[in-house]
PDB file of C-alpha atoms in Angstrom:
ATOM      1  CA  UNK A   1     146.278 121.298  76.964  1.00  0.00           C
ATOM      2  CA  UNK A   2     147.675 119.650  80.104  1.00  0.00           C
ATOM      3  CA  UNK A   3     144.725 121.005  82.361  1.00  0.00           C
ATOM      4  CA  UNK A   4     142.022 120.395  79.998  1.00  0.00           C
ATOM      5  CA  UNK A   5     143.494 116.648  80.462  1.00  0.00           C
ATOM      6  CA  UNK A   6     143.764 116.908  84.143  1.00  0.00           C
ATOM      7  CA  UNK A   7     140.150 118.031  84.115  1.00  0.00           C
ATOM      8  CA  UNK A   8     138.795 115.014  81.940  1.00  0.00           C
ATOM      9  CA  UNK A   9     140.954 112.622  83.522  1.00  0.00           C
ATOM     10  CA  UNK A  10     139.597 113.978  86.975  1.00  0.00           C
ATOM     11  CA  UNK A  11     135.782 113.434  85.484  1.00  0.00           C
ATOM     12  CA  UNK A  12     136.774 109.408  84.696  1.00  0.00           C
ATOM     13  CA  UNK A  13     137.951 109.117  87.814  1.00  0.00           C
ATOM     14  CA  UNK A  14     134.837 110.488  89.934  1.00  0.00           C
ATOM     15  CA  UNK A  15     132.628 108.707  87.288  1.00  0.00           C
ATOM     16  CA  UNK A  16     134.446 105.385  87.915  1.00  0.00           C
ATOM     17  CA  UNK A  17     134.476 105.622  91.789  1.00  0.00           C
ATOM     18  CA  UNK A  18     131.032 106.829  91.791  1.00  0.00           C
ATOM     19  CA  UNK A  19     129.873 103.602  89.625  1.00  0.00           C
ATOM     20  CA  UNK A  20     132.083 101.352  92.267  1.00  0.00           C
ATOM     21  CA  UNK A  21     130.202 103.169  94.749  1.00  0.00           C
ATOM     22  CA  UNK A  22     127.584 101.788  92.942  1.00  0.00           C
ATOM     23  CA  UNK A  23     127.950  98.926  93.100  1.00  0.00           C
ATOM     24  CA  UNK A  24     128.789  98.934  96.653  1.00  0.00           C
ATOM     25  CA  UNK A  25     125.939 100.453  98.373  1.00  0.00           C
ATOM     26  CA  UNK A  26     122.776  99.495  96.259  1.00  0.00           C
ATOM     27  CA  UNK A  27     123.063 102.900  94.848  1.00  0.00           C
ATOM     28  CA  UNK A  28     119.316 104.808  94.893  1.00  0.00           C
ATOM     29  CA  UNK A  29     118.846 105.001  91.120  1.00  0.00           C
ATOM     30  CA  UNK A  30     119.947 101.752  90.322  1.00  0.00           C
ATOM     31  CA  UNK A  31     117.215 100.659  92.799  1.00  0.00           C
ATOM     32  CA  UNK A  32     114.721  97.823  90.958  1.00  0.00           C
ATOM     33  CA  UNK A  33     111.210  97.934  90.993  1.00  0.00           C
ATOM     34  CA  UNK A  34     110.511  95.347  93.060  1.00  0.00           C
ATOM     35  CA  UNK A  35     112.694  94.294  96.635  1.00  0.00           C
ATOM     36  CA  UNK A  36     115.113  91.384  95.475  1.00  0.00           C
ATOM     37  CA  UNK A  37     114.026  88.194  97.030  1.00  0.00           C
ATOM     38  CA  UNK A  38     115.080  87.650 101.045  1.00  0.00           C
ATOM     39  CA  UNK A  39     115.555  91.539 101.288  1.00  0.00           C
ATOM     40  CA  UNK A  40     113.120  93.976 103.434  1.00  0.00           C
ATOM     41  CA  UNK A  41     113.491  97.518 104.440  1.00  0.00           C
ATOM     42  CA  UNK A  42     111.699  99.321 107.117  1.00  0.00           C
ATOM     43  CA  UNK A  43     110.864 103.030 105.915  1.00  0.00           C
ATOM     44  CA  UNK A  44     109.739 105.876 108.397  1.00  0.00           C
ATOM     45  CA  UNK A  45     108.417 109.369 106.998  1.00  0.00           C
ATOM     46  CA  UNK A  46     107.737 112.826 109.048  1.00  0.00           C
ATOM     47  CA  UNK A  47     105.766 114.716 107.949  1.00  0.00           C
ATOM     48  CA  UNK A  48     104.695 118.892 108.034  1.00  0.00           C
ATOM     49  CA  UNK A  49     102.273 120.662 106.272  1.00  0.00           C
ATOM     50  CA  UNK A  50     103.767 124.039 105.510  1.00  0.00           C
ATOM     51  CA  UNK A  51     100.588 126.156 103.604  1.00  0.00           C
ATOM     52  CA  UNK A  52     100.537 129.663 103.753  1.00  0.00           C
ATOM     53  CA  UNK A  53      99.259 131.089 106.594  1.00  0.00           C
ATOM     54  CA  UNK A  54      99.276 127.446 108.241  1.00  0.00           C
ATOM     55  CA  UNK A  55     102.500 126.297 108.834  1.00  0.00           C
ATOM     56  CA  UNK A  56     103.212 123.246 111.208  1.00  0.00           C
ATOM     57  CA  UNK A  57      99.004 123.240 111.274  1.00  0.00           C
ATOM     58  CA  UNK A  58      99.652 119.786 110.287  1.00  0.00           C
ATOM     59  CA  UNK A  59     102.107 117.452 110.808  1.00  0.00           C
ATOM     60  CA  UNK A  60     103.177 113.925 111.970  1.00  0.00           C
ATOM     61  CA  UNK A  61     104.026 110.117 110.356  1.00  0.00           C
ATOM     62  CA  UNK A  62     103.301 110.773 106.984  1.00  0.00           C
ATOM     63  CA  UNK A  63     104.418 111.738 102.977  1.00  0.00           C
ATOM     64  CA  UNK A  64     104.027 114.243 100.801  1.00  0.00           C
ATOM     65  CA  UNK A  65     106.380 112.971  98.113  1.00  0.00           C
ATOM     66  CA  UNK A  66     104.651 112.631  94.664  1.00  0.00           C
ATOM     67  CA  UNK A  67     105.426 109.541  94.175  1.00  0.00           C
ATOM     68  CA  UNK A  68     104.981 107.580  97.911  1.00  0.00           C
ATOM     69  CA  UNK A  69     101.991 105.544  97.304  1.00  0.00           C
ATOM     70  CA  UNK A  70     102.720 104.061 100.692  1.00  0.00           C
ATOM     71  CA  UNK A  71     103.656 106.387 103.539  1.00  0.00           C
ATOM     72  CA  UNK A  72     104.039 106.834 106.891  1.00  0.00           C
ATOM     73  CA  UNK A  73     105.768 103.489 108.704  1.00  0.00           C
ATOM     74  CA  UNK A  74     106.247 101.539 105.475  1.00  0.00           C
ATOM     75  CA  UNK A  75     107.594  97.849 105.741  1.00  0.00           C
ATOM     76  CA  UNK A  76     108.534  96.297 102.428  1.00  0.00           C
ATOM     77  CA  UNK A  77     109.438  92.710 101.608  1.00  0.00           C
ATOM     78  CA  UNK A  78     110.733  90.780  98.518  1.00  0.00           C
ATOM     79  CA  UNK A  79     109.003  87.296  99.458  1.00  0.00           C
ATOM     80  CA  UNK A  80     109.605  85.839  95.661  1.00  0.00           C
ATOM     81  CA  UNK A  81     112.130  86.412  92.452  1.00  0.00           C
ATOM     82  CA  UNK A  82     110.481  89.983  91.327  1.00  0.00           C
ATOM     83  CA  UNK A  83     107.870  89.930  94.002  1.00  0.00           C
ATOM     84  CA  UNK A  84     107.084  92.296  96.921  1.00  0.00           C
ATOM     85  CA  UNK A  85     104.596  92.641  99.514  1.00  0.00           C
ATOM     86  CA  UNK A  86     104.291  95.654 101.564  1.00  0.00           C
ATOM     87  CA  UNK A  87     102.598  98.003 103.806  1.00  0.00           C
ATOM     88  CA  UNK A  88     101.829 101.250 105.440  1.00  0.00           C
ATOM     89  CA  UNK A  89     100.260 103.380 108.194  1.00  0.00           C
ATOM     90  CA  UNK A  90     100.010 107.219 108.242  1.00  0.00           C
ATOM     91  CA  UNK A  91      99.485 109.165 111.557  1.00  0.00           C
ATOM     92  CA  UNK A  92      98.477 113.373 111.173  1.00  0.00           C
ATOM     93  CA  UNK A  93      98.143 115.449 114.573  1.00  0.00           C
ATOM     94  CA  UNK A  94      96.313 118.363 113.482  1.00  0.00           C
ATOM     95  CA  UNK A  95      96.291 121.590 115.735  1.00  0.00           C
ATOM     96  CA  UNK A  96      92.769 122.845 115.673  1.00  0.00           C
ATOM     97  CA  UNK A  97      89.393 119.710 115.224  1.00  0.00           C
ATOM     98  CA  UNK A  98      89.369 118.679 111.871  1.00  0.00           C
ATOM     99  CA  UNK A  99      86.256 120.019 111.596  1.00  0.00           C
ATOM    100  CA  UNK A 100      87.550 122.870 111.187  1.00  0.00           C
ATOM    101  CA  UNK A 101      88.909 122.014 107.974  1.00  0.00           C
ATOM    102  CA  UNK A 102      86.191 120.900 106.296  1.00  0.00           C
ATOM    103  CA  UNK A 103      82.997 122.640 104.465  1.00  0.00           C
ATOM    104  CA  UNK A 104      80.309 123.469 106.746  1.00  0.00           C
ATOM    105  CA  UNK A 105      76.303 123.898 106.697  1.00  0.00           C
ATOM    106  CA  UNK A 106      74.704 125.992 109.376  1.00  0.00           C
ATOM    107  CA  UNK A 107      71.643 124.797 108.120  1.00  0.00           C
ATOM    108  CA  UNK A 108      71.854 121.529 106.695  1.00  0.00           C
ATOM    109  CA  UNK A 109      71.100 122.520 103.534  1.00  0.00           C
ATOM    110  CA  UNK A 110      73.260 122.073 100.335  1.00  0.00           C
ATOM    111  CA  UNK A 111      72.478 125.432  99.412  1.00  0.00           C
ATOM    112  CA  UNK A 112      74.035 126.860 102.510  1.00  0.00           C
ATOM    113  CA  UNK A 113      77.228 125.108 102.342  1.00  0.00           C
ATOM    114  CA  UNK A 114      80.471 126.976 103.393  1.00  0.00           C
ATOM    115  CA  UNK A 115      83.896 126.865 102.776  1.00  0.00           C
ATOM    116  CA  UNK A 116      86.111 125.290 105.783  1.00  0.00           C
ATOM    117  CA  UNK A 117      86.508 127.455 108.209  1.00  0.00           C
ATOM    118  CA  UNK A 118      90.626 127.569 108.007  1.00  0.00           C
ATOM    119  CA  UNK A 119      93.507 125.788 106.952  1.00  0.00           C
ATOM    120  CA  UNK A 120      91.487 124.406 103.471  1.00  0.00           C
ATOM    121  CA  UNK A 121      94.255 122.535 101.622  1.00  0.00           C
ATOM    122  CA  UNK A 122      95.555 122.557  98.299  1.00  0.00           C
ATOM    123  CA  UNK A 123      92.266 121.904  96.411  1.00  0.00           C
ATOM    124  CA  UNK A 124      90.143 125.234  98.762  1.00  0.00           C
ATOM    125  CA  UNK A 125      87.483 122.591  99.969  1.00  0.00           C
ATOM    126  CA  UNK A 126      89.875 120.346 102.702  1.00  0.00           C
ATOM    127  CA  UNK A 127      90.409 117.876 100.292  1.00  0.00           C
ATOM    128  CA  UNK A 128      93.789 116.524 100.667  1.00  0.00           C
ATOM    129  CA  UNK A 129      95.702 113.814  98.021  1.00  0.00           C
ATOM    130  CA  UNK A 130      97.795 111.092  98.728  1.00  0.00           C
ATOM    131  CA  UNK A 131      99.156 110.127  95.628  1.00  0.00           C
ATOM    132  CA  UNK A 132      96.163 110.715  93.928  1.00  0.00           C
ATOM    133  CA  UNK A 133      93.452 108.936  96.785  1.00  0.00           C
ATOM    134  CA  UNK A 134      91.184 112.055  98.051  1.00  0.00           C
ATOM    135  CA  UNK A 135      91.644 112.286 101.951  1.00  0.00           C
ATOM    136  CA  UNK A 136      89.631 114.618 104.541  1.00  0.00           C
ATOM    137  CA  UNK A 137      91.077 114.760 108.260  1.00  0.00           C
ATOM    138  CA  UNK A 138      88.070 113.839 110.486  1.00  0.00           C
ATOM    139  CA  UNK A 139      87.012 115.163 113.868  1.00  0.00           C
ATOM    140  CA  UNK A 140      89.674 115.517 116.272  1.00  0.00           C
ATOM    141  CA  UNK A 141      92.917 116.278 116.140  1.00  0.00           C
ATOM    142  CA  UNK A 142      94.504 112.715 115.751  1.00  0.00           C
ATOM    143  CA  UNK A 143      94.249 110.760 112.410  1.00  0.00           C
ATOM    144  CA  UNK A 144      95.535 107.332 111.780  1.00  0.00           C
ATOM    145  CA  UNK A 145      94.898 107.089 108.074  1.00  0.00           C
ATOM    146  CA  UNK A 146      95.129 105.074 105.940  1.00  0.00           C
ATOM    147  CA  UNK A 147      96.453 101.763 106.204  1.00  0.00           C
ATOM    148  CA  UNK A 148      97.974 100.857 102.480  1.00  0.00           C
ATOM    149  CA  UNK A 149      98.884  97.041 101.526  1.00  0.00           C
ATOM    150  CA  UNK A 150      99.914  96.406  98.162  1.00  0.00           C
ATOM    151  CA  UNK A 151     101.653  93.664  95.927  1.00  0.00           C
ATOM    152  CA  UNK A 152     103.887  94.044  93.472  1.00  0.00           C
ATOM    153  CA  UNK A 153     105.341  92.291  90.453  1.00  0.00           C
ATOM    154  CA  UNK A 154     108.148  93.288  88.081  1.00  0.00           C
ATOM    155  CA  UNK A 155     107.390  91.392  84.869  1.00  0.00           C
ATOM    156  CA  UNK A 156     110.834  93.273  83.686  1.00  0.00           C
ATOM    157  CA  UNK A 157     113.378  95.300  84.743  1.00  0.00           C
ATOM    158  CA  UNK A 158     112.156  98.336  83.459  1.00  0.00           C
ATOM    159  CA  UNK A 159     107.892  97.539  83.855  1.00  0.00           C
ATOM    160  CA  UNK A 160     106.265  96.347  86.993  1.00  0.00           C
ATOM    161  CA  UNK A 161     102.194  96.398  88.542  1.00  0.00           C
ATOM    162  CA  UNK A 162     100.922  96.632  91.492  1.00  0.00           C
ATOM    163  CA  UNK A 163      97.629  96.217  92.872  1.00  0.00           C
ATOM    164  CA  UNK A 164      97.049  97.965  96.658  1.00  0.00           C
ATOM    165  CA  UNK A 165      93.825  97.881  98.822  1.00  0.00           C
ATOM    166  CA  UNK A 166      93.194 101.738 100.583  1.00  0.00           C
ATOM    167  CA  UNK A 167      91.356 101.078 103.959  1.00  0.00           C
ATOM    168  CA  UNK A 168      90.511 104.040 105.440  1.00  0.00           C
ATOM    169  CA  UNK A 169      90.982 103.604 109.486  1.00  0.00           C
ATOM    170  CA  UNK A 170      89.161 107.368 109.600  1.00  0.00           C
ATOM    171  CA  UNK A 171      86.198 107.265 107.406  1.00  0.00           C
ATOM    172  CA  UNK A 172      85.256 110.280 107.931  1.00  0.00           C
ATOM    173  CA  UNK A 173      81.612 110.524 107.194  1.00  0.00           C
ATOM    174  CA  UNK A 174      82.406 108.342 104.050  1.00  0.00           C
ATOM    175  CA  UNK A 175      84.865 110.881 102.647  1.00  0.00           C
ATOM    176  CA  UNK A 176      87.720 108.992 103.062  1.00  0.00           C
ATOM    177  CA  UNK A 177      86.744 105.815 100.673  1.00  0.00           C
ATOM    178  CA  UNK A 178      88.243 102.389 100.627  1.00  0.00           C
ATOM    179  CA  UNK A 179      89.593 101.118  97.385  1.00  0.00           C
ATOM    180  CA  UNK A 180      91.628  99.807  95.020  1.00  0.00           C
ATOM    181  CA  UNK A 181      95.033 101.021  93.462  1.00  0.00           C
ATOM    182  CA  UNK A 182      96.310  99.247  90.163  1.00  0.00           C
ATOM    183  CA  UNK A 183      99.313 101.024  89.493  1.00  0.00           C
ATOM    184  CA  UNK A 184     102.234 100.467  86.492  1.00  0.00           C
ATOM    185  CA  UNK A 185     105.773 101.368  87.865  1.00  0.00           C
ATOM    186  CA  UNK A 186     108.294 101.877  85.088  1.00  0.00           C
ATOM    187  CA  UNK A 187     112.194 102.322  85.510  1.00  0.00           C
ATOM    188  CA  UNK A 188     114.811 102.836  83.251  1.00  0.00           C
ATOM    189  CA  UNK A 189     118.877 102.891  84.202  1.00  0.00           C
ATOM    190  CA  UNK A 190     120.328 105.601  82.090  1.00  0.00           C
ATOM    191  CA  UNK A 191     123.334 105.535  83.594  1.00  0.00           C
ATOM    192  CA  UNK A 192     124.341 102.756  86.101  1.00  0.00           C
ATOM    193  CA  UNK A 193     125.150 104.373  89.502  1.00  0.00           C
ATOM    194  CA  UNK A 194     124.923 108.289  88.424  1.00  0.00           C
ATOM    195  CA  UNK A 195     121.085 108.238  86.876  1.00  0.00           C
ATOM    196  CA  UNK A 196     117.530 106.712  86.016  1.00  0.00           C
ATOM    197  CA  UNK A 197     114.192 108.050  84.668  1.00  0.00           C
ATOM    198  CA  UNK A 198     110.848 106.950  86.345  1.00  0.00           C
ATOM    199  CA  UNK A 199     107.441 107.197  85.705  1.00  0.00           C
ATOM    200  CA  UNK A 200     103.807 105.314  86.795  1.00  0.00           C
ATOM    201  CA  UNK A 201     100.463 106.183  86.175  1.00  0.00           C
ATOM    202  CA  UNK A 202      97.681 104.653  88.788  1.00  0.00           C
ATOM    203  CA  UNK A 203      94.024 104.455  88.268  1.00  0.00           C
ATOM    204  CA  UNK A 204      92.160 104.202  91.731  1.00  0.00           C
ATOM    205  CA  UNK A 205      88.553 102.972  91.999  1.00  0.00           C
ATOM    206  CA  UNK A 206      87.196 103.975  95.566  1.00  0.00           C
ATOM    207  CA  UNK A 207      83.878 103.043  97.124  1.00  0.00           C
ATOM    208  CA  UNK A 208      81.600 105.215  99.676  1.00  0.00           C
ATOM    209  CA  UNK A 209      77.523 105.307 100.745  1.00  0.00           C
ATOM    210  CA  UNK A 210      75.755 108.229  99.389  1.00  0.00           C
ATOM    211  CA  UNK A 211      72.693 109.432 101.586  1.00  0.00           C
ATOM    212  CA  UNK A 212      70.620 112.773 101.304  1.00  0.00           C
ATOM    213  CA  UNK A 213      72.948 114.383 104.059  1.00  0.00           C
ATOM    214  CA  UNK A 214      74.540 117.726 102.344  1.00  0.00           C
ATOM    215  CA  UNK A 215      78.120 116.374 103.417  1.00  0.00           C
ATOM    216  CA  UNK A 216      77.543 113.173 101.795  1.00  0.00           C
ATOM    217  CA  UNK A 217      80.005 111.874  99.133  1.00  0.00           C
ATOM    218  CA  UNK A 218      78.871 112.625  95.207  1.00  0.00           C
ATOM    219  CA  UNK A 219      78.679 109.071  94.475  1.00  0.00           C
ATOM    220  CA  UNK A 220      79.339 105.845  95.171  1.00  0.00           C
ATOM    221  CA  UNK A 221      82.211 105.379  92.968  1.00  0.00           C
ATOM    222  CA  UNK A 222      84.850 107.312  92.273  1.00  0.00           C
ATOM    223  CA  UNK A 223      87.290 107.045  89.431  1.00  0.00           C
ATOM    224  CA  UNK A 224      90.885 108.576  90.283  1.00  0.00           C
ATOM    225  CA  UNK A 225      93.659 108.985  87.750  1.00  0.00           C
ATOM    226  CA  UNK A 226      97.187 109.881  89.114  1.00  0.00           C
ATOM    227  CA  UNK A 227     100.453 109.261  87.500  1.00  0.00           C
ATOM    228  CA  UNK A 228     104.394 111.153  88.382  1.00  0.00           C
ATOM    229  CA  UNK A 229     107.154 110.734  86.107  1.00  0.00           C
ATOM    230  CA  UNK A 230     110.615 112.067  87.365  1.00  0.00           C
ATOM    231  CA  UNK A 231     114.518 112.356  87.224  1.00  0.00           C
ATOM    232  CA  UNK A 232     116.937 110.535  89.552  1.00  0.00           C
ATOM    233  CA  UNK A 233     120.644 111.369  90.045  1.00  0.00           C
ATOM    234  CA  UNK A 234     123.127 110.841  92.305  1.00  0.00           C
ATOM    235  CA  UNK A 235     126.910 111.260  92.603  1.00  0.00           C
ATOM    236  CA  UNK A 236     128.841 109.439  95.432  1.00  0.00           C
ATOM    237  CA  UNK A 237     126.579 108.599  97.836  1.00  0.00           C
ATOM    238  CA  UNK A 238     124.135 111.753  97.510  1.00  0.00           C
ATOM    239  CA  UNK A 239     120.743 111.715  95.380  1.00  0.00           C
ATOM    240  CA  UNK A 240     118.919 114.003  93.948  1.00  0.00           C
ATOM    241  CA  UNK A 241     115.044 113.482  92.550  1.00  0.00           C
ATOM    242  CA  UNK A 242     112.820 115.868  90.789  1.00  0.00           C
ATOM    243  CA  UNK A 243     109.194 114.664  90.086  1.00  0.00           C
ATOM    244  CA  UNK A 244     106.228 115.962  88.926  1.00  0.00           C
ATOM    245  CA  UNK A 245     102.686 114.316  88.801  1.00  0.00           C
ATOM    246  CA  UNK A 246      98.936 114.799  87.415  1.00  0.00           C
ATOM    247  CA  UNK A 247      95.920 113.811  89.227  1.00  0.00           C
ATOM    248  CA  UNK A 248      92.540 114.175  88.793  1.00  0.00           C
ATOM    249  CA  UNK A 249      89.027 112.517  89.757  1.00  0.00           C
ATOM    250  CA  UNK A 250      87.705 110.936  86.193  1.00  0.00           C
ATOM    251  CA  UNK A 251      84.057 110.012  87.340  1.00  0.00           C
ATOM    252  CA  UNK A 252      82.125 112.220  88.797  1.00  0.00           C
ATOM    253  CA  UNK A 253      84.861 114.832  87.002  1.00  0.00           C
ATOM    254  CA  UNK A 254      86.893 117.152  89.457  1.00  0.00           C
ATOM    255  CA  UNK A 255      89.387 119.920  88.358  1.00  0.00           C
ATOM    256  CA  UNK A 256      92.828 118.019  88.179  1.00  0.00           C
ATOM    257  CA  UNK A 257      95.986 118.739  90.491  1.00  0.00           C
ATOM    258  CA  UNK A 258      99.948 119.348  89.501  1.00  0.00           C
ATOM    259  CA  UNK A 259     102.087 118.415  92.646  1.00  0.00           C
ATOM    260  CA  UNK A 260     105.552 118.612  92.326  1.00  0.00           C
ATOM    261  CA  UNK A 261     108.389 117.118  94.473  1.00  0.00           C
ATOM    262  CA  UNK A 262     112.615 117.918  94.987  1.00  0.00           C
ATOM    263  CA  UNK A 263     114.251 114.978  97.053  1.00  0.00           C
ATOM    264  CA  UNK A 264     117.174 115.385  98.371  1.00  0.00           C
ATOM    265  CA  UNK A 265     119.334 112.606 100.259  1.00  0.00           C
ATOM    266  CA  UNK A 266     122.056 110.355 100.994  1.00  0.00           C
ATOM    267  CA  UNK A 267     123.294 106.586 100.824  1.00  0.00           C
ATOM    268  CA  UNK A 268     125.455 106.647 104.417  1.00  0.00           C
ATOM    269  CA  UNK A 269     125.703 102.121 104.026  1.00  0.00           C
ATOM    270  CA  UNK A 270     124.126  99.302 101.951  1.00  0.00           C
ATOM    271  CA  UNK A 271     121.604  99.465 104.529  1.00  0.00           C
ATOM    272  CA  UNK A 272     120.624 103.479 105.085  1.00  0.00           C
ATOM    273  CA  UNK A 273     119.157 106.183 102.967  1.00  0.00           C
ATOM    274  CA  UNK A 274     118.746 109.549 104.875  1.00  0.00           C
ATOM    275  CA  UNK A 275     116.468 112.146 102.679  1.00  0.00           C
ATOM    276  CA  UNK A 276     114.832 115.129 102.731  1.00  0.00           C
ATOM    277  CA  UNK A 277     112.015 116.222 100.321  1.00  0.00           C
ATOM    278  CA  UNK A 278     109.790 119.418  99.533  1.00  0.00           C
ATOM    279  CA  UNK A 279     106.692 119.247  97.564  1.00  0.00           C
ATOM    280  CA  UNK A 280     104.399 121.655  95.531  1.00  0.00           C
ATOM    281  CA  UNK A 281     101.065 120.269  96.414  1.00  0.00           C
ATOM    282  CA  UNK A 282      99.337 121.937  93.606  1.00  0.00           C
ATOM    283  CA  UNK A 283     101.041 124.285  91.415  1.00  0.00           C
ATOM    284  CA  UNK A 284      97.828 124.716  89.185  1.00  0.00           C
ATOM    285  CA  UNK A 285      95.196 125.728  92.375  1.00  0.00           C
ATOM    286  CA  UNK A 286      91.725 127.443  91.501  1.00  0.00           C
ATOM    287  CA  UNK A 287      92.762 129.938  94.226  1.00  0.00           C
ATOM    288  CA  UNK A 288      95.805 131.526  95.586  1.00  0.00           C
ATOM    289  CA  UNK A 289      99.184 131.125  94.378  1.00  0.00           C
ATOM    290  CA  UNK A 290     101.347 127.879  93.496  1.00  0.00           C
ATOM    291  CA  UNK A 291     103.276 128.206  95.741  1.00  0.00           C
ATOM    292  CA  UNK A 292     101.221 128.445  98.859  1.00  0.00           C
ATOM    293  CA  UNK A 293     100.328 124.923  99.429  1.00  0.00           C
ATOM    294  CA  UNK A 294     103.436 122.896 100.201  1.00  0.00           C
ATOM    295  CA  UNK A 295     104.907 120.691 102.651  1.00  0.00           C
ATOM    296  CA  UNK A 296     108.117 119.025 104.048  1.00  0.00           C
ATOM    297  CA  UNK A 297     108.514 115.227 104.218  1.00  0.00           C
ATOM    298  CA  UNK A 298     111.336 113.791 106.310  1.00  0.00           C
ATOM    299  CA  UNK A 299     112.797 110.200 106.172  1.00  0.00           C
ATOM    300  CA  UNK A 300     115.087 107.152 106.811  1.00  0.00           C
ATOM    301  CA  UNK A 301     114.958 103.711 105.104  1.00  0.00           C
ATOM    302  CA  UNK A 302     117.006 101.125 106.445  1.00  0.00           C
ATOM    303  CA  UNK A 303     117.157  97.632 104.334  1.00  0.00           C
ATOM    304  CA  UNK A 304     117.661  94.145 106.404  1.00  0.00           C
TER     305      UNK A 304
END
């Protein structure tokens, strides 16, 4: 009887300290939607692609975390009560031309159009997905894309939107399309300190020039649905988050996408999150296995 008391009283204790902890440190589920007013943080991301048969093909300033809308060097700013501004800039190195990685046409010809020659991505065809927005390295092996900046409102605790303009640095032929992204973060606190549910769905309306060249985009708009809904918890200063997201082009239609995140990390001050995170890119591919495209996504945020 004693021990079974030692054990619960040993539970109240952790769960206590851990809430103080809290409290102390702007613990990561506890985290609002929006940057309280007069705060900022400065977020950096590595980034490696890790497909099978291609790993380290890839890699650089960048996310592959479900749920990073904004990746890469991120700056964030809460300029009003429940009001943040923010930005971002992704950098890939690639190691072969990113021509490589796209279809080809010996001919010119629709007809004769190829799969990319290596290294195709998660979708077979070099598409590649940030957070839902379609994304095609260009020629080259350097690719500064894209620059995100976004503005967000929490209307409640728990509900937020956000409306972000895509610009493409690297169009890319008009692959990589500039856009919109109205988004709909929602929080909830389960547990002060120890654990929170999340979820957002996005719908992204991009823009491109369609020609009679066989590698030009399907249309001129594209519709792009995308939402993640995960799990956060964390116990004394280490977090854990498991997401999980759908995407899929609505207009012209494309075969949706299942990417799948685990975050690991930890709170070191008020001011410093170290965390590491693996992601599933698609775990529902038209060929291969689920497990083959994947990645690993490195990163600090610091708040000032």
């Amino acid at each position: 009887m004693s021990s079974r008391l030692s054990i619960f009283a040993g539970l109240a204790v952790l769960f206590i300290a851990n809430v103080g902890l809290a409290q102390a440190v702007y613990y990561y589920p506890d985290r609002p939607i929006t940057m309280p007013k007069g705060t900022s943080q400065a977020s950096v991301n590595l980034f490696v692609d890790l497909q099978k048969g291609f790993e380290g093909e890839a890699f650089g300033v960048g996310s592959g975390l479900v749920n990073d809308r904004a990746n890469g060097l991120v700056f964030r700013a809460g300029v009003l009560k429940n009001f943040e501004l923010g930005m971002s800039l992704a950098f890939h190195y690639t190691m072969s031309d990113g021509a490589k990685y796209r279809p080809q046409s010996s001919t010119g010809k629709v007809e004769d159009i190829r799969d990319p020659e290596k290294f195709a991505g998660p979708e077979g065809n070099g598409v590649r997905r940030l957070a839902g927005w379609p994304t095609t390295y260009g020629n080259g092996s350097s690719h500064l894309n894209p620059l995100y900046l976004y503005a967000r409102y929490a209307f409640l605790d728990q509900l937020g939107l956000e409306f972000g303009l895509l610009v493409p640095t690297d169009p890319c032929d008009g692959l990589n399309r500039p856009g919109f992204r109205l988004g709909v973060p929602v929080k909830y606190v389960i547990f002060p300190g120890l654990l929170s549910i999340h979820a957002r769905p996005d719908l992204l309306i991009t823009f491109a020039s369609v020609s009679d060249h066989w590698n030009s985009p399907e249309s001129t708009v594209l519709l792009t649905f995308y939402a993640d809904a995960g799990i956060t918890f964390s116990l004394l200063g280490l977090f854990l988050d498991v997401s999980v997201a759908y995407g899929t082009d609505v207009y012209p239609y494309h075969k949706g996408h299942v990417p799948m995140t685990f975050l690991l990390g930890y709170t070191f001050s008020p001011y410093v999150d170290l965390y590491a995170g693996f992601t599933l890119a698609n775990m529902i591919p038209k060929d291969g296995k689920p497990a083959d495209a994947r990645n690993l996504t490195l990163g600090i945020n610091v708040r000032y």
